[in-house]
Short mmCIF file of C-alpha atoms in Angstrom, two decimals:
data_model
loop_
_atom_site.label_atom_id
_atom_site.label_comp_id
_atom_site.label_asym_id
_atom_site.label_seq_id
_atom_site.Cartn_x
_atom_site.Cartn_y
_atom_site.Cartn_z
CA MET J 11 -158.06 103.54 -167.13
CA SER J 12 -154.71 101.86 -168.01
CA PRO J 13 -151.83 104.87 -166.91
CA PRO J 14 -150.18 105.13 -170.37
CA ASP J 15 -146.80 105.61 -170.96
CA ALA J 16 -144.17 107.59 -172.87
CA ARG J 17 -144.69 105.23 -175.93
CA THR J 18 -148.48 105.60 -175.83
CA ALA J 19 -149.76 108.68 -178.08
CA VAL J 20 -152.86 110.08 -175.71
CA HIS J 21 -155.58 112.15 -177.10
CA GLY J 22 -157.96 114.21 -175.64
CA ASP J 23 -160.02 117.03 -176.34
CA THR J 24 -158.33 119.25 -178.76
CA ALA J 25 -160.68 122.50 -178.82
CA GLY J 26 -158.32 125.80 -178.71
CA GLY J 27 -155.51 123.77 -180.32
CA PRO J 28 -154.34 121.59 -183.08
CA PRO J 29 -155.00 117.92 -182.54
CA GLY J 30 -152.26 115.54 -181.94
CA PRO J 31 -150.45 112.92 -179.53
CA VAL J 32 -149.32 114.26 -176.07
CA PRO J 33 -146.71 111.69 -174.79
CA ILE J 34 -147.17 110.70 -170.99
CA PRO J 35 -143.95 110.06 -169.21
CA PRO J 36 -144.02 106.80 -167.20
CA SER J 37 -143.01 109.06 -164.30
CA LEU J 38 -145.93 111.10 -164.19
CA ALA J 39 -148.60 108.10 -165.13
CA GLU J 40 -146.70 105.88 -162.04
CA GLY J 41 -147.26 108.62 -160.04
CA ALA J 42 -150.71 111.04 -160.12
CA GLY J 43 -151.99 108.81 -163.03
CA SER J 44 -151.93 106.00 -160.00
CA THR J 45 -155.12 107.16 -158.64
CA PRO J 46 -158.66 107.82 -160.14
CA ALA J 47 -158.26 111.64 -160.03
CA GLY J 48 -154.90 111.45 -161.59
CA ALA J 49 -155.91 109.05 -164.08
CA ALA J 50 -159.12 111.26 -164.73
CA TRP J 51 -156.67 114.29 -165.06
CA LEU J 52 -154.18 112.46 -167.87
CA ASP J 53 -157.28 112.22 -169.90
CA ARG J 54 -157.98 115.51 -169.75
CA LEU J 55 -154.08 116.31 -170.41
CA PRO J 56 -153.70 116.38 -173.94
CA GLY J 57 -156.80 118.83 -174.50
CA LEU J 58 -154.61 121.14 -171.82
CA VAL J 59 -151.42 120.83 -173.92
CA HIS J 60 -152.96 121.75 -177.15
CA ARG J 61 -155.03 124.68 -175.61
CA ALA J 62 -151.44 125.89 -174.35
CA VAL J 63 -149.85 125.65 -177.15
CA ALA J 64 -152.43 127.81 -179.35
CA ARG J 65 -152.77 130.48 -176.50
CA TRP J 66 -148.90 131.02 -176.21
CA HIS J 67 -147.87 129.83 -179.71
CA LEU J 68 -145.38 127.40 -178.68
CA GLN J 69 -143.52 124.85 -180.86
CA LEU J 70 -143.02 121.84 -178.04
CA SER J 71 -140.34 119.11 -177.73
CA GLU J 72 -140.65 115.54 -176.22
CA PRO J 73 -141.66 116.25 -172.42
CA PHE J 74 -138.92 115.81 -169.65
CA GLY J 75 -138.95 112.29 -168.56
CA VAL J 76 -139.21 113.22 -164.70
CA GLY J 77 -141.89 114.65 -162.32
CA THR J 78 -144.92 112.60 -160.81
CA ALA J 79 -147.34 115.47 -160.33
CA ALA J 80 -146.52 117.67 -163.47
CA TRP J 81 -146.06 117.45 -166.89
CA THR J 82 -143.34 119.64 -168.55
CA ALA J 83 -141.65 120.33 -171.49
CA PRO J 84 -139.32 122.27 -173.26
CA GLY J 85 -140.12 124.77 -176.44
CA THR J 86 -140.07 128.24 -177.80
CA THR J 87 -142.70 130.65 -178.25
CA ALA J 88 -143.07 132.60 -181.71
CA ASP J 89 -140.11 135.32 -181.29
CA GLY J 90 -137.83 131.99 -180.19
CA THR J 91 -137.52 132.63 -176.30
CA PRO J 92 -136.69 129.35 -174.82
CA VAL J 93 -139.28 128.17 -172.29
CA VAL J 94 -140.74 125.30 -170.27
CA LEU J 95 -144.64 124.42 -170.13
CA LYS J 96 -145.77 123.00 -166.96
CA ILE J 97 -149.30 121.60 -166.57
CA SER J 98 -150.03 120.59 -162.93
CA PHE J 99 -152.04 117.82 -161.45
CA PRO J 100 -154.63 119.87 -159.42
CA HIS J 101 -153.26 119.69 -155.84
CA ASP J 102 -152.60 121.96 -152.84
CA GLU J 103 -149.10 121.91 -152.84
CA ALA J 104 -148.70 123.24 -156.83
CA LYS J 105 -151.68 125.59 -155.96
CA TYR J 106 -149.12 128.75 -155.16
CA GLU J 107 -146.30 128.14 -157.23
CA ALA J 108 -147.43 131.29 -159.55
CA ALA J 109 -147.46 133.33 -156.37
CA ALA J 110 -144.09 132.35 -155.50
CA LEU J 111 -142.81 132.58 -158.52
CA ARG J 112 -144.32 136.42 -159.21
CA MET J 113 -143.05 137.31 -155.87
CA TRP J 114 -139.19 136.30 -156.76
CA HIS J 115 -139.68 137.55 -160.08
CA GLY J 116 -136.78 135.76 -161.21
CA LEU J 117 -134.35 135.96 -158.55
CA ALA J 118 -132.75 132.99 -158.23
CA ALA J 119 -135.78 131.23 -159.11
CA VAL J 120 -137.14 130.39 -162.84
CA GLU J 121 -138.91 133.34 -164.10
CA LEU J 122 -142.46 133.50 -164.67
CA LEU J 123 -143.32 134.62 -168.11
CA ASP J 124 -147.45 133.58 -167.86
CA GLN J 125 -149.69 131.45 -166.35
CA HIS J 126 -153.38 129.88 -166.92
CA GLU J 127 -154.90 129.33 -163.69
CA GLN J 128 -157.38 127.08 -164.78
CA ASP J 129 -155.97 124.83 -166.52
CA TRP J 130 -152.91 124.87 -163.80
CA ALA J 131 -150.43 125.89 -167.03
CA LEU J 132 -147.49 127.91 -166.27
CA LEU J 133 -145.36 129.12 -168.96
CA LEU J 134 -141.43 129.56 -167.79
CA ARG J 135 -138.40 130.50 -168.98
CA ARG J 136 -136.24 127.80 -169.61
CA ALA J 137 -132.71 127.54 -167.93
CA HIS J 138 -129.92 126.34 -169.94
CA PRO J 139 -128.51 123.93 -169.50
CA GLY J 140 -130.43 123.51 -166.77
CA THR J 141 -128.35 120.97 -165.03
CA PRO J 142 -129.66 119.78 -161.61
CA MET J 143 -127.27 120.75 -158.91
CA LEU J 144 -127.71 116.80 -157.63
CA HIS J 145 -125.82 115.95 -161.48
CA GLU J 146 -123.43 119.02 -161.22
CA ALA J 147 -119.82 117.88 -161.52
CA THR J 148 -118.93 120.96 -158.79
CA PRO J 149 -117.56 119.64 -155.47
CA ALA J 150 -119.96 119.15 -152.66
CA PRO J 151 -118.69 122.21 -150.84
CA ALA J 152 -119.46 124.64 -153.80
CA ARG J 153 -122.76 122.97 -154.82
CA LEU J 154 -124.01 123.75 -151.00
CA GLN J 155 -122.66 126.80 -150.61
CA ALA J 156 -124.52 127.90 -153.75
CA GLY J 157 -127.74 126.39 -152.75
CA LEU J 158 -127.47 128.40 -149.68
CA ASP J 159 -126.92 131.36 -151.32
CA VAL J 160 -130.10 130.63 -153.30
CA LEU J 161 -131.97 130.13 -150.41
CA ALA J 162 -130.57 133.19 -148.62
CA ASN J 163 -131.62 135.18 -152.06
CA LEU J 164 -135.26 133.08 -151.80
CA HIS J 165 -135.62 134.24 -148.55
CA GLY J 166 -135.26 138.14 -148.64
CA ALA J 167 -138.17 138.15 -151.33
CA PRO J 168 -140.91 140.54 -149.80
CA LEU J 169 -144.08 138.19 -148.98
CA THR J 170 -146.42 140.96 -150.81
CA GLU J 171 -149.17 137.63 -151.76
CA HIS J 172 -150.75 135.16 -149.86
CA VAL J 173 -149.38 131.41 -149.42
CA PRO J 174 -150.39 129.08 -147.03
CA SER J 175 -148.76 128.98 -143.06
CA GLN J 176 -145.82 126.88 -142.02
CA VAL J 177 -147.53 126.99 -138.84
CA GLU J 178 -150.42 125.79 -139.62
CA VAL J 179 -149.17 123.21 -142.29
CA SER J 180 -146.96 121.82 -139.74
CA ALA J 181 -149.84 121.38 -137.38
CA TYR J 182 -151.86 119.28 -139.72
CA TRP J 183 -148.65 117.37 -140.16
CA ALA J 184 -148.06 116.84 -136.35
CA GLY J 185 -151.74 115.31 -136.38
CA LEU J 186 -150.81 113.19 -139.02
CA ALA J 187 -147.62 111.95 -137.83
CA THR J 188 -148.80 111.16 -134.24
CA GLU J 189 -151.52 108.36 -135.84
CA ARG J 190 -148.83 107.18 -137.82
CA ALA J 191 -146.42 106.86 -135.38
CA ALA J 192 -148.66 104.82 -133.60
CA ARG J 193 -149.73 103.18 -136.57
CA TRP J 194 -145.90 101.96 -137.60
CA ALA J 195 -144.54 101.38 -134.47
CA HIS J 196 -143.36 97.90 -134.94
CA LEU J 197 -140.97 99.30 -137.72
CA TYR J 198 -138.99 101.15 -135.12
CA PRO J 199 -138.71 99.43 -131.80
CA ASP J 200 -134.90 101.08 -131.95
CA ALA J 201 -135.75 104.50 -132.49
CA VAL J 202 -138.73 105.13 -130.40
CA GLU J 203 -137.02 108.36 -129.05
CA PRO J 204 -136.12 110.38 -132.15
CA ILE J 205 -139.28 109.20 -133.71
CA HIS J 206 -141.26 110.51 -131.01
CA TRP J 207 -139.22 113.72 -130.50
CA GLY J 208 -139.38 114.28 -134.34
CA VAL J 209 -143.56 114.16 -133.75
CA GLU J 210 -143.59 116.62 -130.91
CA LEU J 211 -141.14 119.03 -132.56
CA LEU J 212 -143.63 119.02 -135.37
CA ARG J 213 -146.33 119.75 -132.87
CA ALA J 214 -144.28 122.72 -131.75
CA PHE J 215 -143.63 123.98 -135.35
CA GLY J 216 -147.18 123.83 -135.35
CA SER J 217 -148.57 126.05 -132.39
CA PRO J 218 -148.87 129.54 -132.42
CA GLY J 219 -145.36 131.66 -131.40
CA ALA J 220 -143.30 129.00 -132.90
CA MET J 221 -141.38 131.23 -134.89
CA PRO J 222 -138.83 133.41 -132.69
CA GLY J 223 -137.27 134.65 -136.08
CA PRO J 224 -138.32 136.34 -139.23
CA THR J 225 -141.73 135.20 -141.46
CA VAL J 226 -139.94 134.12 -144.99
CA LEU J 227 -141.36 133.32 -148.34
CA LEU J 228 -139.64 129.20 -148.49
CA HIS J 229 -139.32 127.63 -151.04
CA GLY J 230 -140.96 124.23 -149.24
CA ASP J 231 -138.63 121.99 -150.96
CA LEU J 232 -135.44 122.85 -152.29
CA ASN J 233 -133.79 119.36 -152.80
CA PRO J 234 -130.74 119.57 -155.21
CA GLY J 235 -133.08 118.26 -157.52
CA ASN J 236 -135.22 121.31 -157.82
CA VAL J 237 -132.01 124.13 -158.01
CA LEU J 238 -130.83 124.45 -161.81
CA LEU J 239 -127.76 125.59 -163.64
CA ASP J 240 -128.44 128.68 -165.43
CA ALA J 241 -125.62 129.40 -167.84
CA PRO J 242 -126.73 130.15 -171.51
CA HIS J 243 -124.29 130.56 -174.58
CA GLY J 244 -121.18 129.53 -172.11
CA ARG J 245 -121.81 132.85 -170.10
CA THR J 246 -121.16 132.30 -166.17
CA GLY J 247 -123.54 130.64 -164.78
CA HIS J 248 -125.74 130.84 -161.77
CA TRP J 249 -128.34 128.87 -160.35
CA LEU J 250 -132.18 129.19 -160.34
CA ALA J 251 -134.92 127.47 -157.97
CA ILE J 252 -137.81 125.66 -159.48
CA ASP J 253 -140.77 123.46 -158.37
CA PRO J 254 -141.72 125.76 -155.05
CA LYS J 255 -144.24 124.41 -152.72
CA PRO J 256 -144.21 127.77 -151.20
CA MET J 257 -144.82 129.09 -147.68
CA ALA J 258 -144.79 131.58 -144.80
CA GLY J 259 -142.57 130.68 -141.92
CA ASP J 260 -139.30 129.80 -140.51
CA PRO J 261 -136.26 129.83 -142.63
CA GLY J 262 -134.87 126.77 -140.82
CA TYR J 263 -137.77 124.57 -142.50
CA ASP J 264 -135.80 124.98 -145.83
CA LEU J 265 -132.67 123.56 -145.10
CA TRP J 266 -133.09 120.25 -144.59
CA PRO J 267 -133.11 118.80 -148.39
CA LEU J 268 -129.86 120.58 -149.46
CA LEU J 269 -128.32 119.11 -145.98
CA SER J 270 -129.30 115.80 -146.54
CA GLN J 271 -129.38 115.26 -150.21
CA LEU J 272 -127.06 116.82 -151.94
CA ASP J 273 -124.88 113.92 -152.31
CA GLN J 274 -124.80 110.83 -149.75
CA PRO J 275 -123.13 112.69 -146.66
CA PHE J 276 -124.66 109.67 -144.55
CA ARG J 277 -122.20 107.13 -146.65
CA TYR J 278 -119.21 109.41 -145.30
CA PRO J 279 -116.58 108.03 -143.61
CA ASP J 280 -117.80 110.12 -140.50
CA PRO J 281 -121.29 111.02 -141.17
CA PRO J 282 -122.24 113.16 -137.95
CA ALA J 283 -119.19 115.17 -138.56
CA GLU J 284 -119.67 115.88 -142.26
CA ILE J 285 -123.55 117.09 -141.57
CA ALA J 286 -122.47 119.00 -138.47
CA ALA J 287 -120.22 120.96 -140.84
CA ARG J 288 -122.64 121.35 -143.24
CA VAL J 289 -125.30 122.95 -140.69
CA ARG J 290 -122.43 125.34 -139.20
CA LEU J 291 -122.26 126.37 -143.04
CA ALA J 292 -125.72 127.23 -143.31
CA GLU J 293 -125.77 129.01 -139.67
CA THR J 294 -123.16 131.40 -141.20
CA THR J 295 -125.02 131.89 -144.63
CA LEU J 296 -128.37 132.23 -143.60
CA GLY J 297 -128.35 133.36 -139.48
CA VAL J 298 -130.40 130.50 -138.59
CA PRO J 299 -129.08 128.82 -135.06
CA ALA J 300 -127.50 125.44 -135.66
CA ARG J 301 -130.09 123.96 -133.16
CA ARG J 302 -133.21 125.43 -135.01
CA ILE J 303 -131.53 123.90 -138.60
CA CYS J 304 -131.06 120.59 -136.71
CA GLU J 305 -134.85 120.62 -134.95
CA TRP J 306 -136.21 121.07 -138.48
CA ALA J 307 -133.96 118.50 -139.87
CA LEU J 308 -135.57 115.76 -137.29
CA ALA J 309 -139.01 116.76 -137.86
CA ARG J 310 -139.15 116.92 -141.31
CA SER J 311 -137.01 113.40 -141.61
CA VAL J 312 -139.66 111.55 -138.99
CA GLU J 313 -142.13 113.27 -141.15
CA SER J 314 -140.91 111.97 -143.95
CA ILE J 315 -140.31 108.36 -142.88
CA LEU J 316 -143.94 108.02 -141.39
CA TRP J 317 -145.60 109.47 -144.84
CA GLN J 318 -143.07 106.62 -146.90
CA TRP J 319 -144.60 103.96 -144.62
CA GLU J 320 -148.15 105.25 -144.75
CA THR J 321 -148.09 105.83 -148.55
CA TRP J 322 -146.39 102.51 -149.33
CA GLN J 323 -147.98 99.94 -147.00
CA ASP J 324 -145.97 97.60 -148.83
CA PRO J 325 -143.90 95.23 -146.39
CA ALA J 326 -141.06 94.90 -148.48
CA ARG J 327 -140.73 98.29 -149.38
CA GLN J 328 -141.00 99.53 -145.74
CA ALA J 329 -138.48 97.40 -144.67
CA ARG J 330 -135.68 99.25 -147.10
CA THR J 331 -137.11 102.59 -146.09
CA ARG J 332 -136.16 101.57 -142.23
CA ASP J 333 -132.65 102.46 -143.32
CA ASP J 334 -133.36 105.85 -142.99
CA LEU J 335 -133.78 105.59 -139.52
CA TYR J 336 -130.14 105.99 -139.42
CA GLN J 337 -130.36 109.78 -140.69
CA VAL J 338 -133.33 110.59 -138.10
CA GLN J 339 -131.04 109.04 -134.89
CA LEU J 340 -127.81 110.86 -136.51
CA TRP J 341 -130.01 114.26 -136.31
CA ALA J 342 -131.29 113.32 -132.95
CA GLY J 343 -127.45 112.67 -131.72
CA LEU J 344 -126.69 116.09 -133.02
CA LEU J 345 -129.04 117.95 -130.96
CA ARG J 346 -128.05 115.78 -127.78
CA HIS J 347 -124.83 117.58 -128.10
#
């Protein structure tokens, strides 16, 4: 099946709801839809959307043009409540999203109004205006502090439902990273030490007894695109996390995306000084030791670049990704000092 795009009206099984077109954003067609399983899911997606519309009596607008593994669209319920319908491609990282949102019950995270587990469908209260922290105009230090405050609230939630163990996930990733580091060694001849150091840290974080501190409910992917401003009707706003990939584990795990992706700190005049200042602020706000933050950042940045090389396997794209080796080397440099 050729992946559809946003200009294509896609029809499917409409049992449980009125028939009609369901536009598929290009990001979703090129993401989940690029695999055989994902393409088959896109064939079923119109039926899933129509059932959700009928189940929750929704009026939906055009879907958001973002996301590679879920279809999302804004709308309202019969009583006028602003909502977002999210239907995820079935995969492990999305399996526990509803459980995490229930545990957070709207505290610094988007509120879950209802769920249909079989259809992988979530009904979420919509944030207004919903501006991602990545694109908001507030100066970077203020946004960083706000993001750290969001994390502090998320980590404070009681762990009352099952989510995957960060230790077990890290152990699995360490095995994959070891294989990938060997397979793509020709891509990092000038960064052998930090790459291997990052893989060893992943292995250490995946060992029993790897967490000397508290075990908390992790967001799992708190990059600044997954933190939205909620300030309806011009009222004083607050920030809400979305799209968790939750685990139970070390709070230091969650910091790397926020510290490194909030703006472009690696292009500052003095990147090591800028990153070190952000680490100190995170240590002060969350109580996570600075060294632990940097260890996780090195481990996760190495895992990320190895994943990209493994996933793309295109020499030109892999060569462009080698620029990320500077970030790996920077985190290793902070750990040496």
